[in-house]
Coordinates of C-alpha atoms in Angstrom, one line a residue:
M1 CA -17.6 -25.4 17.3
A2 CA -19.0 -23.3 19.7
A3 CA -16.1 -22.3 20.8
P4 CA -14.8 -20.9 17.8
M5 CA -17.6 -19.2 17.4
A6 CA -17.7 -17.4 20.6
T7 CA -14.1 -16.8 19.8
A8 CA -15.3 -15.2 16.5
A9 CA -18.1 -13.1 18.1
A10 CA -16.0 -11.8 20.9
R11 CA -13.2 -10.2 18.0
A12 CA -16.0 -8.3 16.1
A13 CA -17.0 -7.6 19.3
L14 CA -13.7 -6.0 20.2
W15 CA -13.0 -4.5 16.3
A16 CA -16.4 -2.7 16.7
A17 CA -16.0 -1.5 19.9
G18 CA -12.4 0.1 18.8
A19 CA -12.7 1.5 16.0
A20 CA -16.1 3.5 17.4
A21 CA -13.7 4.5 19.9
A22 CA -10.9 5.7 17.7
G23 CA -13.1 7.3 15.1
P24 CA -12.6 7.3 12.0
L25 CA -9.5 6.1 10.3
R26 CA -6.6 8.0 8.4
L27 CA -4.2 7.1 6.7
G28 CA -1.6 10.2 6.3
A29 CA -1.6 12.4 3.8
G30 CA 0.3 14.8 3.1
A31 CA 0.0 19.0 2.9
T32 CA 0.5 20.0 -0.3
G33 CA -0.1 23.5 -2.1
S34 CA 1.5 25.9 -4.8
R35 CA 2.2 29.7 -4.2
A36 CA 4.7 32.0 -7.2
Y37 CA 7.7 34.0 -5.6
S38 CA 9.5 36.7 -5.8
G39 CA 12.2 38.0 -4.6
G40 CA 15.9 38.6 -5.4
G41 CA 19.1 36.4 -6.0
G42 CA 17.3 36.4 -9.6
R43 CA 14.7 33.6 -9.4
E44 CA 11.1 34.0 -9.9
A45 CA 7.7 31.5 -10.0
L46 CA 9.6 29.0 -7.8
W47 CA 6.1 26.3 -7.3
W48 CA 6.6 24.5 -4.1
A49 CA 4.8 22.4 -3.1
R50 CA 4.9 20.0 0.1
L51 CA 6.0 15.9 -0.6
P52 CA 5.9 12.7 1.0
G53 CA 9.3 13.2 3.8
S54 CA 10.3 16.0 2.3
R55 CA 10.7 19.2 3.9
W56 CA 9.2 22.6 2.6
S57 CA 11.2 24.0 -0.6
G58 CA 11.6 27.6 -1.5
I59 CA 13.0 26.6 -5.2
L60 CA 10.4 23.2 -6.4
G61 CA 8.9 20.5 -5.3
I62 CA 5.2 18.9 -7.0
P63 CA 2.4 17.3 -4.9
S64 CA 0.8 13.6 -4.7
R65 CA -1.0 13.6 -7.0
W66 CA -1.7 15.4 -10.6
S67 CA -3.7 15.5 -13.0
G68 CA -7.9 16.7 -12.9
S69 CA -9.8 18.5 -9.0
S70 CA -7.6 19.6 -6.2
S71 CA -4.6 18.1 -8.4
A72 CA -0.7 19.0 -8.3
L73 CA -1.0 20.1 -12.3
G74 CA -3.7 22.6 -10.5
S75 CA -1.0 23.3 -7.7
L76 CA 2.1 24.3 -10.0
L77 CA -0.4 26.2 -11.9
G78 CA -2.0 28.1 -8.8
I79 CA -5.7 27.4 -9.3
P80 CA -7.4 27.1 -6.3
A81 CA -7.8 23.7 -4.8
Q82 CA -11.4 22.0 -4.0
A83 CA -11.3 22.3 0.7
P84 CA -10.5 18.3 1.7
P85 CA -12.7 15.8 2.4
A86 CA -13.6 14.2 5.5
A87 CA -11.8 11.3 7.0
L88 CA -12.1 8.3 5.2
G89 CA -14.2 5.9 7.9
Q90 CA -14.5 3.0 9.2
H91 CA -11.5 0.1 10.8
P92 CA -11.0 -2.6 8.4
P93 CA -12.3 -6.0 10.0
P94 CA -10.0 -8.4 11.1
V95 CA -9.0 -12.2 9.3
A96 CA -11.0 -15.7 11.0
T97 CA -8.7 -17.3 12.7
D98 CA -10.5 -20.3 11.9
K99 CA -10.5 -21.7 8.3
E100 CA -13.8 -22.5 8.1
E101 CA -15.5 -19.7 9.0
Q102 CA -12.9 -18.0 7.1
R103 CA -15.0 -19.7 4.0
R104 CA -18.3 -19.2 5.2
L105 CA -17.7 -15.4 5.6
L106 CA -15.9 -15.7 2.0
Q107 CA -19.2 -18.1 0.7
N108 CA -21.9 -15.4 2.0
Q109 CA -23.9 -13.4 0.1
P110 CA -22.9 -9.7 0.0
D111 CA -25.0 -8.0 1.8
Q112 CA -25.8 -5.5 -0.7
P113 CA -26.3 -1.0 -0.8
R114 CA -29.4 -0.3 -1.9
H115 CA -27.1 1.3 -4.8
P116 CA -23.5 -0.4 -4.9
R117 CA -20.9 0.7 -6.5
V118 CA -18.2 -1.2 -6.8
L119 CA -13.9 -1.5 -8.4
R120 CA -11.2 -3.8 -9.3
I121 CA -8.0 -2.9 -9.6
A122 CA -5.1 -4.6 -11.3
V123 CA -1.9 -3.1 -9.6
I124 CA 1.3 -4.3 -10.9
G125 CA 4.9 -2.9 -11.5
A126 CA 7.9 -4.2 -11.6
P127 CA 9.3 -6.7 -8.9
N128 CA 10.3 -4.6 -5.1
A129 CA 8.4 -1.2 -6.5
G130 CA 5.8 -1.5 -3.2
K131 CA 2.7 -3.3 -4.8
S132 CA 1.6 -4.9 -1.7
T133 CA 2.6 -2.2 0.5
L134 CA 0.6 0.0 -1.6
S135 CA -2.4 -2.9 -1.3
N136 CA -1.7 -3.2 2.9
Q137 CA -2.3 1.1 3.6
L138 CA -5.2 0.3 0.9
L139 CA -6.5 -1.9 3.1
G140 CA -5.8 -0.7 6.8
R141 CA -4.3 -4.3 7.8
K142 CA -1.2 -6.1 7.3
V143 CA -2.3 -9.2 5.0
F144 CA -0.1 -9.0 1.7
P145 CA 3.4 -9.5 2.7
V146 CA 5.9 -7.6 2.6
S147 CA 9.4 -7.6 1.6
K148 CA 12.8 -5.6 0.4
K149 CA 13.9 -8.6 -1.9
V150 CA 12.0 -9.7 -5.1
H151 CA 8.8 -12.2 -5.3
T152 CA 8.0 -11.9 -1.9
T153 CA 4.7 -12.3 -3.4
R154 CA 4.5 -15.5 -4.6
C155 CA 0.3 -15.1 -5.9
K156 CA -3.1 -13.6 -6.4
A157 CA -4.6 -12.9 -3.5
R158 CA -7.6 -9.6 -3.0
G159 CA -7.9 -7.6 -0.6
V160 CA -11.5 -5.3 0.3
I161 CA -11.8 -2.6 0.7
T162 CA -15.7 -1.7 2.1
Q163 CA -16.4 1.7 3.1
Q164 CA -19.9 3.0 2.8
D165 CA -21.6 1.6 -0.8
T166 CA -18.9 1.8 -2.9
Q167 CA -16.5 -1.8 -2.8
L168 CA -12.4 -1.9 -3.9
I169 CA -11.4 -5.3 -5.1
I170 CA -7.3 -4.5 -4.7
L171 CA -6.2 -7.5 -7.3
D172 CA -2.4 -8.0 -5.1
T173 CA -0.7 -9.9 -7.9
P174 CA 3.6 -11.0 -8.0
G175 CA 5.9 -8.2 -9.6
L176 CA 5.8 -8.4 -13.3
T177 CA 9.0 -11.0 -14.0
N178 CA 10.1 -13.1 -17.5
P179 CA 10.5 -17.2 -17.6
L180 CA 14.2 -16.5 -17.0
K181 CA 14.5 -14.6 -13.6
A182 CA 11.9 -17.1 -12.5
K183 CA 14.0 -20.2 -13.1
R184 CA 16.6 -18.7 -11.3
H185 CA 14.4 -17.7 -8.6
N186 CA 12.7 -20.8 -8.4
L187 CA 9.5 -19.8 -9.4
D188 CA 6.1 -21.7 -9.7
E189 CA 4.5 -21.0 -13.4
A190 CA 1.7 -19.1 -11.9
M191 CA 4.9 -15.5 -10.3
L192 CA 3.4 -16.0 -14.9
T193 CA 0.6 -15.1 -15.3
D194 CA -0.8 -14.0 -12.3
P195 CA -0.2 -10.4 -13.3
W196 CA -1.8 -11.4 -17.1
D197 CA -4.9 -13.0 -15.1
S198 CA -5.4 -10.1 -12.7
M199 CA -5.9 -7.8 -15.6
K200 CA -8.4 -9.6 -17.3
H201 CA -11.3 -8.9 -14.3
A202 CA -9.3 -5.3 -13.3
D203 CA -11.7 -2.0 -14.3
L204 CA -8.6 -0.3 -13.3
V205 CA -4.9 -0.6 -13.2
L206 CA -2.0 1.1 -11.1
V207 CA 1.4 1.0 -12.5
L208 CA 3.7 1.0 -9.9
V209 CA 7.3 2.8 -9.7
D210 CA 9.4 2.1 -7.6
V211 CA 11.4 6.6 -8.3
S212 CA 13.9 5.4 -5.0
D213 CA 16.1 3.2 -7.7
R214 CA 17.2 5.7 -10.1
W215 CA 19.0 2.9 -12.4
T216 CA 15.0 1.0 -13.3
R217 CA 12.6 5.0 -12.9
N218 CA 13.2 6.4 -16.0
S219 CA 11.3 3.7 -18.2
L220 CA 8.6 0.7 -17.2
S221 CA 10.1 -2.4 -17.8
K222 CA 9.6 -4.1 -20.9
E223 CA 6.5 -6.9 -19.4
V224 CA 4.9 -3.9 -17.7
L225 CA 4.1 -2.6 -21.6
K226 CA 3.4 -5.5 -23.3
C227 CA 0.6 -6.1 -19.5
L228 CA -0.3 -2.3 -21.1
S229 CA -0.4 -2.6 -24.4
Q230 CA -1.7 -5.8 -24.4
F231 CA -4.4 -4.5 -22.6
P232 CA -5.5 -1.0 -24.1
H233 CA -9.1 -0.3 -23.9
I234 CA -8.6 -0.7 -19.1
P235 CA -8.0 3.2 -17.7
S236 CA -4.0 3.8 -16.2
V237 CA -3.4 4.9 -13.4
L238 CA 1.4 5.4 -12.5
V239 CA 1.8 6.1 -9.7
L240 CA 5.6 7.1 -8.3
N241 CA 6.3 5.3 -5.4
K242 CA 9.6 5.3 -2.6
V243 CA 9.1 8.8 -3.5
D244 CA 10.7 10.0 0.2
L245 CA 14.0 8.6 -0.5
L246 CA 14.7 10.8 -4.0
K247 CA 16.6 13.7 -2.8
K248 CA 16.3 15.9 -6.4
K249 CA 12.5 15.9 -5.6
F250 CA 13.2 17.6 -9.3
L251 CA 13.8 14.8 -10.6
L252 CA 10.5 13.7 -10.8
L253 CA 9.1 15.8 -13.5
E254 CA 11.5 13.9 -15.7
I255 CA 10.5 10.6 -14.5
A256 CA 7.1 11.6 -14.8
T257 CA 7.4 12.8 -17.8
D258 CA 10.2 9.6 -19.2
L259 CA 7.0 7.2 -17.8
T260 CA 4.3 9.0 -19.8
D261 CA 5.7 10.0 -23.5
G262 CA 5.0 13.5 -21.7
I263 CA 1.6 12.4 -22.6
V264 CA -1.3 12.1 -19.6
N265 CA -5.1 11.7 -20.2
G266 CA -4.0 13.0 -24.0
K267 CA -3.1 15.9 -23.0
K268 CA 1.0 16.7 -24.4
L269 CA 3.5 17.6 -20.6
E270 CA 6.2 20.8 -21.6
V271 CA 9.0 21.3 -20.0
K272 CA 9.4 24.8 -18.7
S273 CA 12.4 26.5 -16.4
A274 CA 11.7 26.5 -12.9
L275 CA 14.4 29.8 -11.7
K276 CA 15.1 32.7 -14.4
Q277 CA 19.4 32.2 -13.2
D278 CA 22.1 33.4 -14.4
S279 CA 24.1 31.9 -16.9
S280 CA 26.3 30.0 -14.5
S281 CA 23.7 27.3 -13.2
S282 CA 22.1 25.2 -14.9
A283 CA 17.8 25.1 -14.4
K284 CA 15.6 22.7 -14.1
S285 CA 12.8 22.3 -14.8
P286 CA 9.5 21.2 -14.5
L287 CA 6.2 20.4 -16.5
H288 CA 2.9 21.6 -17.2
E289 CA -0.4 20.5 -19.3
S290 CA -1.6 21.6 -22.1
K291 CA -5.6 21.9 -22.7
A292 CA -7.1 23.4 -25.7
T293 CA -7.7 27.1 -25.6
G294 CA -11.0 27.1 -26.3
S295 CA -11.8 24.6 -22.8
P296 CA -12.2 26.8 -19.0
F297 CA -9.8 24.3 -17.6
G298 CA -8.2 26.1 -20.3
Q299 CA -8.8 29.1 -20.5
E300 CA -8.6 29.2 -16.0
R301 CA -5.0 28.3 -16.6
N302 CA -3.8 31.2 -18.9
Q303 CA -5.4 33.3 -15.6
A304 CA -2.8 31.1 -14.5
Q305 CA 0.5 31.8 -15.7
E306 CA 0.2 35.9 -16.0
G307 CA 3.6 36.6 -14.5
S308 CA 4.3 32.6 -14.4
G309 CA 5.6 32.0 -17.8
L310 CA 4.2 28.4 -18.3
D311 CA 3.6 27.6 -21.7
R312 CA 0.9 26.8 -24.0
S313 CA 0.1 24.7 -26.5
S314 CA -3.0 22.4 -28.3
D315 CA -4.7 18.9 -27.3
V316 CA -2.5 15.5 -28.2
G317 CA -6.3 14.6 -29.9
G318 CA -6.4 17.9 -32.2
A319 CA -5.9 21.3 -32.8
G320 CA -8.5 22.4 -29.7
T321 CA -10.9 19.8 -29.8
G322 CA -10.1 18.5 -26.0
E323 CA -10.7 14.5 -27.0
A324 CA -7.2 12.0 -26.1
Q325 CA -6.4 10.1 -28.5
E326 CA -7.5 6.1 -28.2
P327 CA -4.8 4.3 -27.0
K328 CA -3.8 1.4 -29.2
H329 CA -3.1 -1.8 -29.9
H330 CA 0.9 -2.3 -29.4
G331 CA 2.4 -5.3 -30.7
P332 CA 5.9 -6.3 -29.6
E333 CA 8.1 -4.3 -32.6
D334 CA 5.7 -1.3 -31.5
L335 CA 7.6 -1.4 -27.9
K336 CA 10.8 -1.8 -29.2
D337 CA 12.5 1.1 -28.0
T338 CA 9.8 2.2 -25.6
K339 CA 9.7 3.8 -22.6
G340 CA 6.9 5.1 -20.6
W341 CA 3.1 4.5 -21.5
P342 CA 1.1 7.5 -23.6
H343 CA -2.3 6.8 -21.8
F344 CA -2.1 7.2 -18.4
Q345 CA -5.1 9.0 -16.8
E346 CA -3.2 9.9 -14.3
I347 CA -0.2 10.0 -12.4
F348 CA 0.0 9.7 -8.6
M349 CA 3.6 10.7 -6.0
L350 CA 3.2 9.4 -1.9
A351 CA 5.5 7.4 0.4
A352 CA 3.3 3.6 0.6
L353 CA 5.4 2.8 3.4
R354 CA 5.8 5.7 5.7
G355 CA 1.4 6.0 3.7
E356 CA 2.3 9.5 3.1
E357 CA -0.5 10.1 0.4
V358 CA -1.8 6.8 0.2
D359 CA -5.8 8.9 1.1
T360 CA -5.0 10.7 -2.2
L361 CA -5.6 7.2 -4.0
K362 CA -8.0 5.9 -2.1
R363 CA -10.7 9.0 -2.4
Y364 CA -9.4 9.1 -6.1
L365 CA -10.0 4.9 -6.1
L366 CA -13.3 5.6 -4.7
M367 CA -14.5 8.2 -7.1
Q368 CA -14.0 6.0 -9.8
A369 CA -16.4 2.1 -8.5
K370 CA -19.0 2.7 -10.8
P371 CA -22.9 1.1 -10.4
G372 CA -22.5 -2.6 -10.2
P373 CA -23.0 -5.6 -7.6
W374 CA -20.4 -6.7 -4.7
E375 CA -18.9 -9.5 -4.5
F376 CA -18.0 -9.6 -1.2
H377 CA -19.6 -9.7 2.5
S378 CA -18.5 -6.3 3.7
D379 CA -17.0 -7.6 6.6
V380 CA -14.3 -9.6 5.0
L381 CA -10.6 -8.4 4.4
T382 CA -9.6 -10.7 1.9
N383 CA -10.2 -13.8 -0.1
Q384 CA -6.7 -15.3 1.2
S385 CA -7.2 -18.4 4.2
P386 CA -5.2 -17.5 7.7
Q387 CA -3.0 -20.7 7.1
E388 CA -1.9 -18.8 3.1
I389 CA -1.7 -15.4 5.3
C390 CA 0.6 -16.9 8.6
D391 CA 2.5 -18.1 5.8
N392 CA 3.1 -15.1 3.5
I393 CA 4.1 -13.2 6.9
I394 CA 6.7 -16.0 7.7
R395 CA 8.1 -16.7 4.4
E396 CA 8.1 -12.5 4.3
K397 CA 11.1 -12.2 7.3
I398 CA 12.8 -15.4 6.7
L399 CA 13.0 -13.7 3.1
E400 CA 14.6 -9.9 4.7
Y401 CA 17.0 -12.2 7.3
L402 CA 19.0 -15.0 5.1
P403 CA 20.9 -13.7 2.5
L404 CA 21.4 -13.9 -1.4
E405 CA 18.9 -16.8 -3.0
V406 CA 18.6 -19.6 0.5
P407 CA 14.7 -18.6 1.5
Y408 CA 14.1 -19.1 -1.8
G409 CA 15.1 -22.9 -0.9
V410 CA 12.8 -22.7 2.6
T411 CA 9.3 -24.7 2.8
Q412 CA 7.4 -24.3 5.3
V413 CA 4.3 -27.0 6.6
T414 CA 2.1 -26.4 9.6
D415 CA 2.4 -28.9 12.9
I416 CA 0.1 -27.6 15.0
W417 CA -2.9 -24.5 13.8
E418 CA -5.4 -24.6 17.2
E419 CA -7.1 -22.1 19.8
G420 CA -6.8 -22.6 23.5
E421 CA -8.0 -22.1 26.5
C422 CA -7.5 -18.1 26.9
G423 CA -9.3 -17.9 22.9
E424 CA -5.5 -17.4 21.3
L425 CA -3.7 -19.1 18.4
L426 CA -1.7 -21.9 18.9
I427 CA 1.4 -21.8 15.6
V428 CA 3.6 -24.1 15.5
Q429 CA 5.2 -24.7 12.1
S430 CA 8.2 -26.5 10.9
L431 CA 10.6 -24.5 8.4
L432 CA 12.8 -27.1 6.2
V433 CA 16.1 -26.2 4.4
P434 CA 17.6 -27.8 2.1
R435 CA 21.7 -27.8 4.2
E436 CA 22.9 -27.8 7.7
S437 CA 24.8 -24.6 6.5
H438 CA 21.2 -23.2 5.7
K439 CA 19.4 -24.7 8.8
R440 CA 22.7 -22.5 10.9
M441 CA 21.9 -19.4 9.1
L442 CA 18.5 -19.1 10.1
I443 CA 19.1 -20.5 13.2
G444 CA 21.7 -18.1 13.8
R445 CA 23.8 -17.0 16.9
G446 CA 21.7 -18.3 20.0
G447 CA 18.9 -18.9 18.4
K448 CA 18.3 -14.8 17.6
V449 CA 17.2 -15.1 13.8
I450 CA 14.8 -17.7 14.3
S451 CA 13.5 -15.6 17.8
R452 CA 13.4 -12.6 15.7
I453 CA 11.2 -14.0 12.9
A454 CA 8.3 -15.4 14.9
Q455 CA 8.8 -12.2 17.2
E456 CA 7.6 -10.2 14.2
A457 CA 5.7 -12.7 12.6
G458 CA 3.4 -13.2 15.7
Q459 CA 2.8 -9.3 16.2
D460 CA 1.5 -8.4 12.0
L461 CA -0.6 -11.9 12.4
M462 CA -2.4 -10.8 16.0
N463 CA -2.9 -7.3 13.9
A464 CA -4.2 -9.6 11.1
F465 CA -5.9 -12.0 13.1
L466 CA -6.6 -9.2 16.5
C467 CA -6.4 -12.2 18.5
D468 CA -3.6 -13.4 20.4
V469 CA -0.1 -15.7 19.2
R470 CA 2.1 -17.8 20.3
L471 CA 4.0 -18.7 17.0
K472 CA 7.0 -21.5 17.4
L473 CA 9.0 -22.0 14.9
K474 CA 11.0 -25.2 14.5
V475 CA 14.2 -25.7 11.6
E476 CA 15.3 -28.5 9.9
V477 CA 16.8 -30.0 7.0
K478 CA 14.7 -31.6 4.0
S479 CA 15.4 -35.3 4.5

């Protein structure tokens, strides 16, 4: 027992020293801005903004946040943005390598600050929308598996962000799917029930949409709509992910309109031409948010509209009232022809894989936290056991390097999990496959595939545990 405790203390000291030396942790965030431009060529009032993965465009772009202070809407309307806040703080703690040590951490009483604040966040969306990637970026350390294949996340898991007096609890869930698809991929029943269970415990829900998928990006899946309609009282935020992969950035405006039914935070979004062109060219249309003319924001918008040509109209909640309608429970028939959800409070646009504009979302989440006791000690990063993290990361690599349905039939068995003489973690795992042909695929010519899986998984585990990891993988056919 003394050796693991000494190693844990050394890892904690290494983490603290590294955090102090490196300074504040920053997740990448692109700059945003807006301006009106008048020039030759018949174009006027052209709005620009820095999008993740994009270059400055002379025609059109969209800031990363649509509504609220220093938001995309404010940028489009020319309202001066607030000064950027200070960099986000602490480096995340490492995950314990010993199962008992992790269990003790989870059982520890939270070290409550004087005025604790907490927010439980459910992250939902279609499979492969980038939920786990976003969760990892928010946490600042990779503890959830990520793959291009669907159903990489097989059960719900929690990530914990503790910053000053605020604790964010991220409920990472499997992609919302239906029983038919679950049977096709040999998925557990938990894959169907976990997202719904997470919603029951959430204070806020993030709905992720992959805007690079042109087949699905203009409508929310029926499973997502059903989930939102069952919990209409929980505030929801739309997150458009993978915007760096979208070449035609103006399509984000159309996508945002479709996914929100043209309403954000109770305010109607309207389409207004961005370009005054001759009749031979087609104009692309940005959105703007309508406010009551009597509201302070409406006055600011009216001033910003002078010379910009933006339209205006009344709030959805009533003429001049400034109040949004409360979301109501919707039945299956109501959702039959529905594409979007008109009760989102905000829209964020980001590139989770690159970490761009994740800071913007993280700041918003920290601001949404409400007074309440913490659920976890500040040294906890996730409620997963170290073995669960190891299994998930290895399975992630298997999903990446095996074709079609083959990786879903692999069974993992951990044979050895122990600490070496120098404090390194020794892991030996057997990968059991149903057929000899699958074994050959997993090993690869000259053992290249299995070696690459072990190398990449080992690196990810070192980053999660902050210690040296020696990982050995064996491939066998199930008896």
